PDB file of C-alpha atoms and ligand atoms in Angstrom:
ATOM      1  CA  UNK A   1       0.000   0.000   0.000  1.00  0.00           C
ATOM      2  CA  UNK A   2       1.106   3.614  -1.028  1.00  0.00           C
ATOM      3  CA  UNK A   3       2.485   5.520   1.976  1.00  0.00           C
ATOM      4  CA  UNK A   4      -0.303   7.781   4.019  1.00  0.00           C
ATOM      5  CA  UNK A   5       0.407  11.903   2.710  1.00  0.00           C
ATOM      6  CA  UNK A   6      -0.585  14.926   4.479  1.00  0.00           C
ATOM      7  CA  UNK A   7      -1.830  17.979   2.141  1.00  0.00           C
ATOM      8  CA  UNK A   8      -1.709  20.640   5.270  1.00  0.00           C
ATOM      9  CA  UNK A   9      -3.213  24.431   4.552  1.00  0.00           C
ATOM     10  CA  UNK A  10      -2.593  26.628   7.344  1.00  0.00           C
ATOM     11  CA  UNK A  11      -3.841  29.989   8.308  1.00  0.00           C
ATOM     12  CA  UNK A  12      -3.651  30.774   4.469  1.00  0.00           C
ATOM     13  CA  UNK A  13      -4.693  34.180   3.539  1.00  0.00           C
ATOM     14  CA  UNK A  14      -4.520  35.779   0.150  1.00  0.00           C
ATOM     15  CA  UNK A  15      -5.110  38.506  -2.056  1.00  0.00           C
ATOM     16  CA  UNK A  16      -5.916  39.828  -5.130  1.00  0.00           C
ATOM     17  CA  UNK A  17      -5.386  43.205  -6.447  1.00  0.00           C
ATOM     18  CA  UNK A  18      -5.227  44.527  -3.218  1.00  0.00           C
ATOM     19  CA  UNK A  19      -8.807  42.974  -1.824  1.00  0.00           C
ATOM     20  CA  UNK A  20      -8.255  40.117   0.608  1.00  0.00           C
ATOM     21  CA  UNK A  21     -10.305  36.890  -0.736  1.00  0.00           C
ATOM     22  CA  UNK A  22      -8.864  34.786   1.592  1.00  0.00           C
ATOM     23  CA  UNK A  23      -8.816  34.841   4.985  1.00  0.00           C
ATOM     24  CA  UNK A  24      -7.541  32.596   7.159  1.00  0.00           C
ATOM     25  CA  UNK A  25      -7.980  28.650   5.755  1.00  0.00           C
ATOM     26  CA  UNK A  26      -6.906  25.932   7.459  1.00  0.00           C
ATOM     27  CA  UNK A  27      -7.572  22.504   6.085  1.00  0.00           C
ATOM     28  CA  UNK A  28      -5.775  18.782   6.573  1.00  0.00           C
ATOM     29  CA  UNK A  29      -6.528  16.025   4.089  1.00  0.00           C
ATOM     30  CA  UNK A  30      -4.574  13.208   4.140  1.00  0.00           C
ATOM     31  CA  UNK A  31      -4.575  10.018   1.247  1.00  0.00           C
ATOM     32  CA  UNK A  32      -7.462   8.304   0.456  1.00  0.00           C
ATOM     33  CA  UNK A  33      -9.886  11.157   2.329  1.00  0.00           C
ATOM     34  CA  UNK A  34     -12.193  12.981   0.486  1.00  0.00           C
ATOM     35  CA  UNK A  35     -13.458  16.648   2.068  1.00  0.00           C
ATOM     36  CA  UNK A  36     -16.118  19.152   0.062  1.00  0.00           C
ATOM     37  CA  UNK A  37     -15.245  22.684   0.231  1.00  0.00           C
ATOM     38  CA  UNK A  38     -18.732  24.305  -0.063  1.00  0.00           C
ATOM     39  CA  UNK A  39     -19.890  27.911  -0.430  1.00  0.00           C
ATOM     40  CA  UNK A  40     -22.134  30.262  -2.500  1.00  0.00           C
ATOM     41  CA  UNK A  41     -20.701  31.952  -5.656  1.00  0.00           C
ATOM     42  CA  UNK A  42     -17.860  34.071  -4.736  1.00  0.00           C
ATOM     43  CA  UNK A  43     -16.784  33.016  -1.814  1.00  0.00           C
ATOM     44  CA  UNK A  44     -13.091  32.349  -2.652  1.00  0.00           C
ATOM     45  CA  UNK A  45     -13.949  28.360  -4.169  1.00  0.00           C
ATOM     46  CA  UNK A  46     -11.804  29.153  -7.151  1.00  0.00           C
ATOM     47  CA  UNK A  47      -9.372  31.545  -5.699  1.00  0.00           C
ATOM     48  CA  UNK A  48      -8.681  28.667  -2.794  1.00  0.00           C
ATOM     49  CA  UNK A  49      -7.409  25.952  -5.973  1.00  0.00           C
ATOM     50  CA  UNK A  50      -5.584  28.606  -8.392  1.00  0.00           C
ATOM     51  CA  UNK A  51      -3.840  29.585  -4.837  1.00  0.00           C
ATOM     52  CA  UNK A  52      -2.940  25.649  -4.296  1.00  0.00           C
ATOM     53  CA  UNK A  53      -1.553  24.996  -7.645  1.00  0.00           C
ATOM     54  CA  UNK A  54       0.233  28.172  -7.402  1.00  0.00           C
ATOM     55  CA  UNK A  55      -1.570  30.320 -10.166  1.00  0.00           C
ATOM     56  CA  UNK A  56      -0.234  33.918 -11.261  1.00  0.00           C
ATOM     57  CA  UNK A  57      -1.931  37.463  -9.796  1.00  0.00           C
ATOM     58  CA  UNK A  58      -2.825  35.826  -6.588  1.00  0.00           C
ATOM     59  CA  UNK A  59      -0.575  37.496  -3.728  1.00  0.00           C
ATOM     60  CA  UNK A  60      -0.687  34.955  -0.307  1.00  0.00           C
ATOM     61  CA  UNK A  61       0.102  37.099   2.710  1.00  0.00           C
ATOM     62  CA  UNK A  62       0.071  34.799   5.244  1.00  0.00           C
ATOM     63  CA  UNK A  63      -0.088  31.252   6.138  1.00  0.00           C
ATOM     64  CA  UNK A  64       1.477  28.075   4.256  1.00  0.00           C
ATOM     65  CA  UNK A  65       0.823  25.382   2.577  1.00  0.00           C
ATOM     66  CA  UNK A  66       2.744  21.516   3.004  1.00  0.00           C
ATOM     67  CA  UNK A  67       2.489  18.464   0.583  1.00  0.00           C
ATOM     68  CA  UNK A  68       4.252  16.220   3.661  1.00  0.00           C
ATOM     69  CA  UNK A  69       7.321  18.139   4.413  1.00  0.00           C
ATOM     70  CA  UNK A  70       7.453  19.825   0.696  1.00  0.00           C
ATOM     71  CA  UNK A  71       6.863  23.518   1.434  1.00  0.00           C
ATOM     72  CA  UNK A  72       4.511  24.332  -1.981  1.00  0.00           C
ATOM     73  CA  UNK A  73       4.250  28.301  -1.846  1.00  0.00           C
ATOM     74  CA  UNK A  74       7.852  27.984  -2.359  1.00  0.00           C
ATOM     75  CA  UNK A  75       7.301  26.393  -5.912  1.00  0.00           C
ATOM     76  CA  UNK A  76       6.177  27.045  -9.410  1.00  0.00           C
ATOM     77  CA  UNK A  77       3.021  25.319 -10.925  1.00  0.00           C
ATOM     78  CA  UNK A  78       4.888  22.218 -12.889  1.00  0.00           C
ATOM     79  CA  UNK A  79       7.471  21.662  -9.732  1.00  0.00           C
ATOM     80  CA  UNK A  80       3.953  21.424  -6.966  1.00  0.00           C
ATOM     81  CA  UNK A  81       2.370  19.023  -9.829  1.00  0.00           C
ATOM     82  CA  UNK A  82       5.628  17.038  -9.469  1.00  0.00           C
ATOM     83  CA  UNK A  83       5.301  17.464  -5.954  1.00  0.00           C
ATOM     84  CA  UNK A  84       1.957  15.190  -6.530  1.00  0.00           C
ATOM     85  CA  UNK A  85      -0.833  17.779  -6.574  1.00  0.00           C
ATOM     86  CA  UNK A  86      -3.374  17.849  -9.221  1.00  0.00           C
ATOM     87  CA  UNK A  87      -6.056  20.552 -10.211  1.00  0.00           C
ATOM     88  CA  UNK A  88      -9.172  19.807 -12.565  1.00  0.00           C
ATOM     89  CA  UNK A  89     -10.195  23.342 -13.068  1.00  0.00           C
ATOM     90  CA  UNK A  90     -13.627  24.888 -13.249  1.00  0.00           C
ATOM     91  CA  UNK A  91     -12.567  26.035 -16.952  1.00  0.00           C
ATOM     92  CA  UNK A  92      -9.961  23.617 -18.214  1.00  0.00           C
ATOM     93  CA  UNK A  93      -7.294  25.580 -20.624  1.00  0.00           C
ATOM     94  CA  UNK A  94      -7.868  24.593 -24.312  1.00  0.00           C
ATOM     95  CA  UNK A  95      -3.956  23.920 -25.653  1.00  0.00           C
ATOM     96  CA  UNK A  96      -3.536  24.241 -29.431  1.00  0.00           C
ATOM     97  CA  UNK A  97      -1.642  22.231 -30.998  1.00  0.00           C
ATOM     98  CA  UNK A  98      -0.630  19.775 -28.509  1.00  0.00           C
ATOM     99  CA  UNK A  99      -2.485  16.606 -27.728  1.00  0.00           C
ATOM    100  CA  UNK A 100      -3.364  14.830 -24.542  1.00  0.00           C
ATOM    101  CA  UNK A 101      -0.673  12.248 -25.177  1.00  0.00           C
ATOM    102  CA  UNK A 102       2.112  14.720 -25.882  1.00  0.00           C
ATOM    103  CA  UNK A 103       1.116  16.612 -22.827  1.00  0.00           C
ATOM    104  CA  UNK A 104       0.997  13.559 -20.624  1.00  0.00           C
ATOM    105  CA  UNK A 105       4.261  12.516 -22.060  1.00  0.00           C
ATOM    106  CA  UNK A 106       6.128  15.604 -21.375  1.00  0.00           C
ATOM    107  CA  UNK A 107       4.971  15.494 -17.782  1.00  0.00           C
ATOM    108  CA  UNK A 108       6.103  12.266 -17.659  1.00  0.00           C
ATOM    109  CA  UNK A 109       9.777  13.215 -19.016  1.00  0.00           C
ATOM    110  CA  UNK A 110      10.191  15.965 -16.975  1.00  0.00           C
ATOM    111  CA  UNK A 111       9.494  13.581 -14.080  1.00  0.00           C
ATOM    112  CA  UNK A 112      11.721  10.843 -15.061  1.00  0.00           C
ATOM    113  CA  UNK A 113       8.364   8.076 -15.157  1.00  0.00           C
ATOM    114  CA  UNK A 114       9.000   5.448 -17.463  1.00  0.00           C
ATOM    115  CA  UNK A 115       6.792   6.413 -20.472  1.00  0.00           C
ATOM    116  CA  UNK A 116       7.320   3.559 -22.353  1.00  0.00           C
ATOM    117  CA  UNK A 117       3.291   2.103 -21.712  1.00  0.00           C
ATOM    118  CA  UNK A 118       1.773   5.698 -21.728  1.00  0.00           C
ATOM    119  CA  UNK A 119      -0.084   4.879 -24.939  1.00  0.00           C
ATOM    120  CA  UNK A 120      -1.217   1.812 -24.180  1.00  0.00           C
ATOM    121  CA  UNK A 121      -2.457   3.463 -20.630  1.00  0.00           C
ATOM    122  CA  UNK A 122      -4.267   6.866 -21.915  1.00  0.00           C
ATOM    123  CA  UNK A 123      -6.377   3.795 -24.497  1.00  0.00           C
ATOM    124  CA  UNK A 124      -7.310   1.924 -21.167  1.00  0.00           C
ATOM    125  CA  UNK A 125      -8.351   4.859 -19.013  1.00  0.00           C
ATOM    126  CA  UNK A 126     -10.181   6.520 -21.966  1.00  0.00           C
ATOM    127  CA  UNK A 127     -11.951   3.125 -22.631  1.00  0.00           C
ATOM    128  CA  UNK A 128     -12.755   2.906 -18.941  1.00  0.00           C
ATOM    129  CA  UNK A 129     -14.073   6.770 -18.575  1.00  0.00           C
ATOM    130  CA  UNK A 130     -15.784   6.751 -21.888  1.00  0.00           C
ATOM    131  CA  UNK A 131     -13.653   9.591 -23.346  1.00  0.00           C
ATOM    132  CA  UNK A 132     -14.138   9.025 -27.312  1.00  0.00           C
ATOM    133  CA  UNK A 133     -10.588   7.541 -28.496  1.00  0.00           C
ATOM    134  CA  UNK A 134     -11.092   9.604 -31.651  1.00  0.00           C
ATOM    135  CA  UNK A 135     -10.378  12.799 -29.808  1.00  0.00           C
ATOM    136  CA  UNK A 136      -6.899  11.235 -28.811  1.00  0.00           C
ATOM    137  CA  UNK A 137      -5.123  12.724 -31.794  1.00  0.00           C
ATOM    138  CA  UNK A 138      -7.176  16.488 -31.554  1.00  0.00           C
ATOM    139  CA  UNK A 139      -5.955  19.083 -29.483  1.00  0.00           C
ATOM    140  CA  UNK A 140      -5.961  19.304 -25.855  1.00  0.00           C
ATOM    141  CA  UNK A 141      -9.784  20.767 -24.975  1.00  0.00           C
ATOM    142  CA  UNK A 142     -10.000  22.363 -28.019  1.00  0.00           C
ATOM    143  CA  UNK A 143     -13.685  22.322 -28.721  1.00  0.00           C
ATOM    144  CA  UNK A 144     -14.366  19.368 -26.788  1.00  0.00           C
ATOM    145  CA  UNK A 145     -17.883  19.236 -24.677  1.00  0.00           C
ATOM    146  CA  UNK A 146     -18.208  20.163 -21.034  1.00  0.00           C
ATOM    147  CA  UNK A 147     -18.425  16.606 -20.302  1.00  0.00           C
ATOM    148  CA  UNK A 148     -15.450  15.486 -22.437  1.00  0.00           C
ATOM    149  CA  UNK A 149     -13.266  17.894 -20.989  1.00  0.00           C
ATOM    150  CA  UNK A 150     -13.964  16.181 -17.246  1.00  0.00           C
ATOM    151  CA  UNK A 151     -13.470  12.824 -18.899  1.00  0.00           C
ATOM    152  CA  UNK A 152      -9.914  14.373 -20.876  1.00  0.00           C
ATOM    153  CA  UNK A 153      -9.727  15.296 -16.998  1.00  0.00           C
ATOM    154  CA  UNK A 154      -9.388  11.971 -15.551  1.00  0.00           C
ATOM    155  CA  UNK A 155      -7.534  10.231 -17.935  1.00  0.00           C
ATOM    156  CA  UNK A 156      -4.816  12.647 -17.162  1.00  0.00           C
ATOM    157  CA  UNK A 157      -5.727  12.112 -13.592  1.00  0.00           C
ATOM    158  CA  UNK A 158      -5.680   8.112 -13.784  1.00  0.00           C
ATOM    159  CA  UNK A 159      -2.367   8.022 -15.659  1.00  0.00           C
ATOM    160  CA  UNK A 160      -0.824  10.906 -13.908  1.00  0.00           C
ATOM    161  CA  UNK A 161      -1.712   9.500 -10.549  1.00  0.00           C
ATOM    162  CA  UNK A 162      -1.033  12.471  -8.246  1.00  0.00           C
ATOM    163  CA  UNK A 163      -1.537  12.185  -4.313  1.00  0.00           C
ATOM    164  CA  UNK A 164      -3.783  15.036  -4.237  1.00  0.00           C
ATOM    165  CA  UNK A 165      -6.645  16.121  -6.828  1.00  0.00           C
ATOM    166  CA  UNK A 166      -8.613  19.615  -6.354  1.00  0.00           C
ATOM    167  CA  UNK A 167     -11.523  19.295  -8.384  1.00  0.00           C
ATOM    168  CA  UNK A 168     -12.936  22.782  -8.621  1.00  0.00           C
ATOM    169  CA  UNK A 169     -16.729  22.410  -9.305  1.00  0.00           C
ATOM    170  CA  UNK A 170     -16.442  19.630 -10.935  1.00  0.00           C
ATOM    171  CA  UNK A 171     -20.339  19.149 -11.616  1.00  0.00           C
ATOM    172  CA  UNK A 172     -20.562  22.323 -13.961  1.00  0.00           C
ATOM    173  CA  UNK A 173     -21.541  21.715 -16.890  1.00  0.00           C
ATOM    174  CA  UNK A 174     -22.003  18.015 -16.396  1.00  0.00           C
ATOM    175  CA  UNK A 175     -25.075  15.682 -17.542  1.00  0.00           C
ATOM    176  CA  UNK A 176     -25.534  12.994 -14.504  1.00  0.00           C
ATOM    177  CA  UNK A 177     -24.098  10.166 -16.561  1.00  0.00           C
ATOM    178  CA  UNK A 178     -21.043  12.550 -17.157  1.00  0.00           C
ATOM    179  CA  UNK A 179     -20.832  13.358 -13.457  1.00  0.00           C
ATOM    180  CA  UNK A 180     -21.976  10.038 -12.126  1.00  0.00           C
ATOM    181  CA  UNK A 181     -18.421   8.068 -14.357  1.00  0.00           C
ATOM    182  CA  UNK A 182     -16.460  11.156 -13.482  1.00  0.00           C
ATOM    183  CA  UNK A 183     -17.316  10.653  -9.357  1.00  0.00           C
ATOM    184  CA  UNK A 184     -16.778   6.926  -9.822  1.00  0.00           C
ATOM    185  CA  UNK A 185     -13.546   7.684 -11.292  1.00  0.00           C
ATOM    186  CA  UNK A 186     -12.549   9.541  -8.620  1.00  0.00           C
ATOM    187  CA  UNK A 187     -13.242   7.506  -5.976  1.00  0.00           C
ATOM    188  CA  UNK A 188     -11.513   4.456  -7.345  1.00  0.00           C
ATOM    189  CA  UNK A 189      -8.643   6.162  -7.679  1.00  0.00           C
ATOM    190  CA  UNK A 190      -9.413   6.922  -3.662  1.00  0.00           C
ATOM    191  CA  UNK A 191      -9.603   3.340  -3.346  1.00  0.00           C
ATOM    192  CA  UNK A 192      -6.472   2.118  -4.804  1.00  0.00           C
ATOM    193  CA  UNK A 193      -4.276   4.797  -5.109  1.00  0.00           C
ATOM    194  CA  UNK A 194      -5.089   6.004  -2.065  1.00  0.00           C
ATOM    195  CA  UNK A 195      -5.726   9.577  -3.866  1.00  0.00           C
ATOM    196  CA  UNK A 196      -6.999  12.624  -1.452  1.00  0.00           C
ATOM    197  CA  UNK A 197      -9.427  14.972  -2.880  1.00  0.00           C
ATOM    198  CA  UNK A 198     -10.466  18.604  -2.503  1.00  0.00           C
ATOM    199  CA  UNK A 199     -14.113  18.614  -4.150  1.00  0.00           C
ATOM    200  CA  UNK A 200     -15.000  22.108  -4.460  1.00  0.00           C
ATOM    201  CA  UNK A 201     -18.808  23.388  -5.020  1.00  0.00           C
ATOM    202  CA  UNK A 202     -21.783  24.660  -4.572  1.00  0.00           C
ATOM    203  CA  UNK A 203     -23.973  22.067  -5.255  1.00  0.00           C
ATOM    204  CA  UNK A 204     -24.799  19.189  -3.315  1.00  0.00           C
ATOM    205  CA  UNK A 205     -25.109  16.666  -6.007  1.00  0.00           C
ATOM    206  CA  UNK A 206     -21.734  16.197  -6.845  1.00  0.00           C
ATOM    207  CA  UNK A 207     -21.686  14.806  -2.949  1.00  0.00           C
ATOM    208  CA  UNK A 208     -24.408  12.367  -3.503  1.00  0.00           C
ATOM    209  CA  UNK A 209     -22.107  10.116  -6.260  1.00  0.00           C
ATOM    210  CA  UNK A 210     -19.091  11.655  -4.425  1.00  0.00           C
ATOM    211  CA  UNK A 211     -19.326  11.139  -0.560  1.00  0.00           C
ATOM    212  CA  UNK A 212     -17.290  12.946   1.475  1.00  0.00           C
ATOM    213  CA  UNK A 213     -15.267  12.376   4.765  1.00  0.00           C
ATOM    214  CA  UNK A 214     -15.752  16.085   5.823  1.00  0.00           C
ATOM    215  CA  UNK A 215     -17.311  18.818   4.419  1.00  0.00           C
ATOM    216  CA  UNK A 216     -16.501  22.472   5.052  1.00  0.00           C
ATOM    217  CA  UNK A 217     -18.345  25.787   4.373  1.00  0.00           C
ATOM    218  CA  UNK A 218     -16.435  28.593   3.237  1.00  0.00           C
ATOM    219  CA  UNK A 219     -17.673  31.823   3.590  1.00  0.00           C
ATOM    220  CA  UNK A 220     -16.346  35.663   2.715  1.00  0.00           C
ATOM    221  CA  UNK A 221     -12.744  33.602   2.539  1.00  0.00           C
ATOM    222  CA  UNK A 222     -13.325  32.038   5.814  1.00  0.00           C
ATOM    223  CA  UNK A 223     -14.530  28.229   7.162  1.00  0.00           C
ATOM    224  CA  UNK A 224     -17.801  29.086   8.754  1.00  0.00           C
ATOM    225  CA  UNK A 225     -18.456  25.430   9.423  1.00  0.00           C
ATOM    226  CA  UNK A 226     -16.885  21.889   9.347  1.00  0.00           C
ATOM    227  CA  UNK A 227     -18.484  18.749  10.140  1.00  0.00           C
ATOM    228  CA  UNK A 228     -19.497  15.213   7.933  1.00  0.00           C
ATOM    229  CA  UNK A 229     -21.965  14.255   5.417  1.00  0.00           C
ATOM    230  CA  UNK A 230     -24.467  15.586   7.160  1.00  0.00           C
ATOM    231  CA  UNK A 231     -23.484  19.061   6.965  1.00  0.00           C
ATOM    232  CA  UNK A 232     -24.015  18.712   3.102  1.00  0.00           C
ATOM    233  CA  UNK A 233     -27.737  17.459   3.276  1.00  0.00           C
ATOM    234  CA  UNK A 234     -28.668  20.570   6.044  1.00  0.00           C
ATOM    235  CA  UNK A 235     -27.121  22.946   3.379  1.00  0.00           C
ATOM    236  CA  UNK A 236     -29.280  21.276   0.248  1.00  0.00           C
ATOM    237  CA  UNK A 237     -32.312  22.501   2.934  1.00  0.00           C
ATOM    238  CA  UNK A 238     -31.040  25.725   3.601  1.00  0.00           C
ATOM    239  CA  UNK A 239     -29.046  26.868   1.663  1.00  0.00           C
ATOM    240  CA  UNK A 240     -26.072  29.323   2.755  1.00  0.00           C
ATOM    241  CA  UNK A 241     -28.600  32.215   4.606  1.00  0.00           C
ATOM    242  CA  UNK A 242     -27.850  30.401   7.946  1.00  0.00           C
ATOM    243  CA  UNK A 243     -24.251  32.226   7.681  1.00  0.00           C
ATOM    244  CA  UNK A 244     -25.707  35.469   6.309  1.00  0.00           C
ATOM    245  CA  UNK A 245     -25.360  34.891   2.998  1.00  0.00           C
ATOM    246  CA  UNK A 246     -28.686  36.271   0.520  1.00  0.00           C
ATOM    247  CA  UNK A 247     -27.559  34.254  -3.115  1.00  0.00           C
ATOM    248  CA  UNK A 248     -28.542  36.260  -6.424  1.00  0.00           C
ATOM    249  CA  UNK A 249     -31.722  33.686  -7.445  1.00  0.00           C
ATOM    250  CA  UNK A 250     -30.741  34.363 -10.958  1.00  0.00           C
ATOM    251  CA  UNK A 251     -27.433  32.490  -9.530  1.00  0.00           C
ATOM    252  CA  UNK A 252     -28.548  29.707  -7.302  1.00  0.00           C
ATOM    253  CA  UNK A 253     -30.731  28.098  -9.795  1.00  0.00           C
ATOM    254  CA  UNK A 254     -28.006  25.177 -11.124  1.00  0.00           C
ATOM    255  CA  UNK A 255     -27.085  26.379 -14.629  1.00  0.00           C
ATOM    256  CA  UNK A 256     -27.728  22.309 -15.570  1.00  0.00           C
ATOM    257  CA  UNK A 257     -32.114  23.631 -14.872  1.00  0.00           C
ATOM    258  CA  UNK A 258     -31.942  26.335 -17.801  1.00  0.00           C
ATOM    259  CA  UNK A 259     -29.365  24.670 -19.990  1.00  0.00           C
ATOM    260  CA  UNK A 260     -26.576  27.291 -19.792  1.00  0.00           C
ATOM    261  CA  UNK A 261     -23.470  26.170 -19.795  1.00  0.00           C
TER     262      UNK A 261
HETATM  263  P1  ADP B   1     -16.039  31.229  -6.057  1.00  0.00           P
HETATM  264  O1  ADP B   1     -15.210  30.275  -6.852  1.00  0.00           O
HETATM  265  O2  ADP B   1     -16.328  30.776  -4.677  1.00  0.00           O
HETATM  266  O3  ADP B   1     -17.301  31.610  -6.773  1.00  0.00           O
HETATM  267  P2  ADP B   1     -13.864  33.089  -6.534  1.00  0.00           P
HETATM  268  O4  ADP B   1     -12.711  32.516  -5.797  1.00  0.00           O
HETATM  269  O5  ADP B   1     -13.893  32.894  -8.003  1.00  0.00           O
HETATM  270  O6  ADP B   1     -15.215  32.592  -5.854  1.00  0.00           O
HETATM  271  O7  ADP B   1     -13.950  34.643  -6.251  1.00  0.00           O
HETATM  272  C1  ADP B   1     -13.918  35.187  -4.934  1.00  0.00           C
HETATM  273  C2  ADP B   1     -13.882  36.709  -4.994  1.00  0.00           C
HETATM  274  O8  ADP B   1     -12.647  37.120  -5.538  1.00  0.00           O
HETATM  275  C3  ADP B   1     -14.947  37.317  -5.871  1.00  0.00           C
HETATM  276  O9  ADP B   1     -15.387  38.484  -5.229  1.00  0.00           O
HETATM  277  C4  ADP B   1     -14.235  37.629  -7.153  1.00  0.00           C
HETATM  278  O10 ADP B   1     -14.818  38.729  -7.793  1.00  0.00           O
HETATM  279  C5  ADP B   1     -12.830  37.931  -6.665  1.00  0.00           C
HETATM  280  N1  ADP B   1     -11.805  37.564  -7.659  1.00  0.00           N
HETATM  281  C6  ADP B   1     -11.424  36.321  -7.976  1.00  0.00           C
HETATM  282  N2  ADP B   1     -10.469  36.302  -8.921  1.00  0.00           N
HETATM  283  C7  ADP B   1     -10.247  37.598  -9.215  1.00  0.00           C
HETATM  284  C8  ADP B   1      -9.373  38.286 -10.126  1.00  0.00           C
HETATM  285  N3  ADP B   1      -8.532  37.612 -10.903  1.00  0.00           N
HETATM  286  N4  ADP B   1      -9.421  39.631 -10.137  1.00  0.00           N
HETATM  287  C9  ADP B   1     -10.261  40.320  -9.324  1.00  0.00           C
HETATM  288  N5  ADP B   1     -11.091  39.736  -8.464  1.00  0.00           N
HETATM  289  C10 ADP B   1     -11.106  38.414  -8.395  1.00  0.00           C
HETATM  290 MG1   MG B   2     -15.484  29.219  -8.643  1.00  0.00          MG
END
């Protein structure tokens, strides 16, 4: 069995511009856990993954951030994804002119993995995911679907096999088959590579095909609440206005009810 990690946010504050979005995070997940960060729309969901993987225009002012004993603030984006951290974004990038397999492969070089059954691995995982083999050979995201991008997603996740994964709303833009492979996906990869996740969203249904060990509630950049599956239910009732927050209802519809993605 793979050895037990420790993905360790503490006291993490950060900025952008000059407005403070977060303030004050901490958060342990160790391998094979899965916790939900939840929160209405702007609450600092996405700013909380583009500050883990180390994005560009987002200032941290206090606070740190440990893969084990690797200190990740300290590192670019490529050297914390070597580190073992993984982010499916809200928006994945679209990159012309370079295909999944040439991306994969270059991670994989820079890395020093033996890339010798890549191929024969990104055939099985897109088999298993049902990510159409004919868009092996196009461009990475370039004008794939909402749901093939998630798929793309976890091939890359399956054959990169990080220790950590932040999914960041995951469930946008999904159909339930889509999000009901995608969850399945994730959680074997729980199961047997002992993978931790960070499921980020607003949305309880992602945590019905996805249950998590914890759940927290970020609010205004802070946890308002922490607690276990439970916690995820009572919010599906109520909604965020127990911590003061009044959601746009042009916004809190899901975007899956009005077919706007
Ligand atoms: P969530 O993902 O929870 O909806 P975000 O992390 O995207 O929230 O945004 C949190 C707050 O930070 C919002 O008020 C948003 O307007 C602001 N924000 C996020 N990214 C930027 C940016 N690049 N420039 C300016 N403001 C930003
Ligand atoms: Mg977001």
């Amino acid at each position: 069995m793979s050895r037990q990690h420790v993905l360790r946010i503490e006291n993490l504050h950060a900025s952008v511009g000059h407005k403070e979005i977060l303030r004050g995070i901490d958060l342990q997940l160790k391998s094979g856990e899965v916790h939900a960060v939840m929160g209405p729309n702007g609450s600092g969901k996405s700013t909380l993954s583009h500050v883990l993987m180390g994005k560009p225009g987002y200032e941290v002012t206090r606070g740190s951030i440990f893969l084990d004993d690797t200190d990740l603030l300290a590192l670019p984006v490529w050297e914390r994804a070597q580190a073992g951290l993984f982010l499916v974004s809200q928006y994945p990038i679209e990159v012309p002119g370079v295909s999944l397999e040439e991306a994969l492969r270059a991670a994989f070089d820079t890395t020093g993995l033996d890339a010798s059954e890549l191929h024969q691995r990104i055939l099985a995982e897109s088999d298993g995911i049902r990510f159409p083999l004919a868009l092996l050979g196009r461009s990475l995201n370039v004008d794939f679907s909402g749901g093939e991008k998630k798929r793309n997603e976890m091939v890359q996740l399956a054959v990169l096999k990080p220790k950590f994964a932040v999914l960041d709303e995951i469930d946008s833009g999904l159909d339930i088959d889509a999000l009901r492979d995608v969850s399945k996906r994730v959680e074997v990869a729980t199961n047997n590579d002992r993978l931790g996740v960070l499921a980020i969203t607003h949305y309880s249904r992602l945590l019905k095909e996805l249950r998590p060990d914890r759940v927290h509630v970020l609010v205004r950049g802070e946890i308002a609440a922490s607690g276990g599956p439970d916690l995820a239910e009572q919010l599906e009732k109520t909604g965020y206005a127990e911590y003061g927050v009044v959601e746009d209802p042009g916004k809190a519809v899901p975007s899956g009810i009005l077919g706007l993605h």
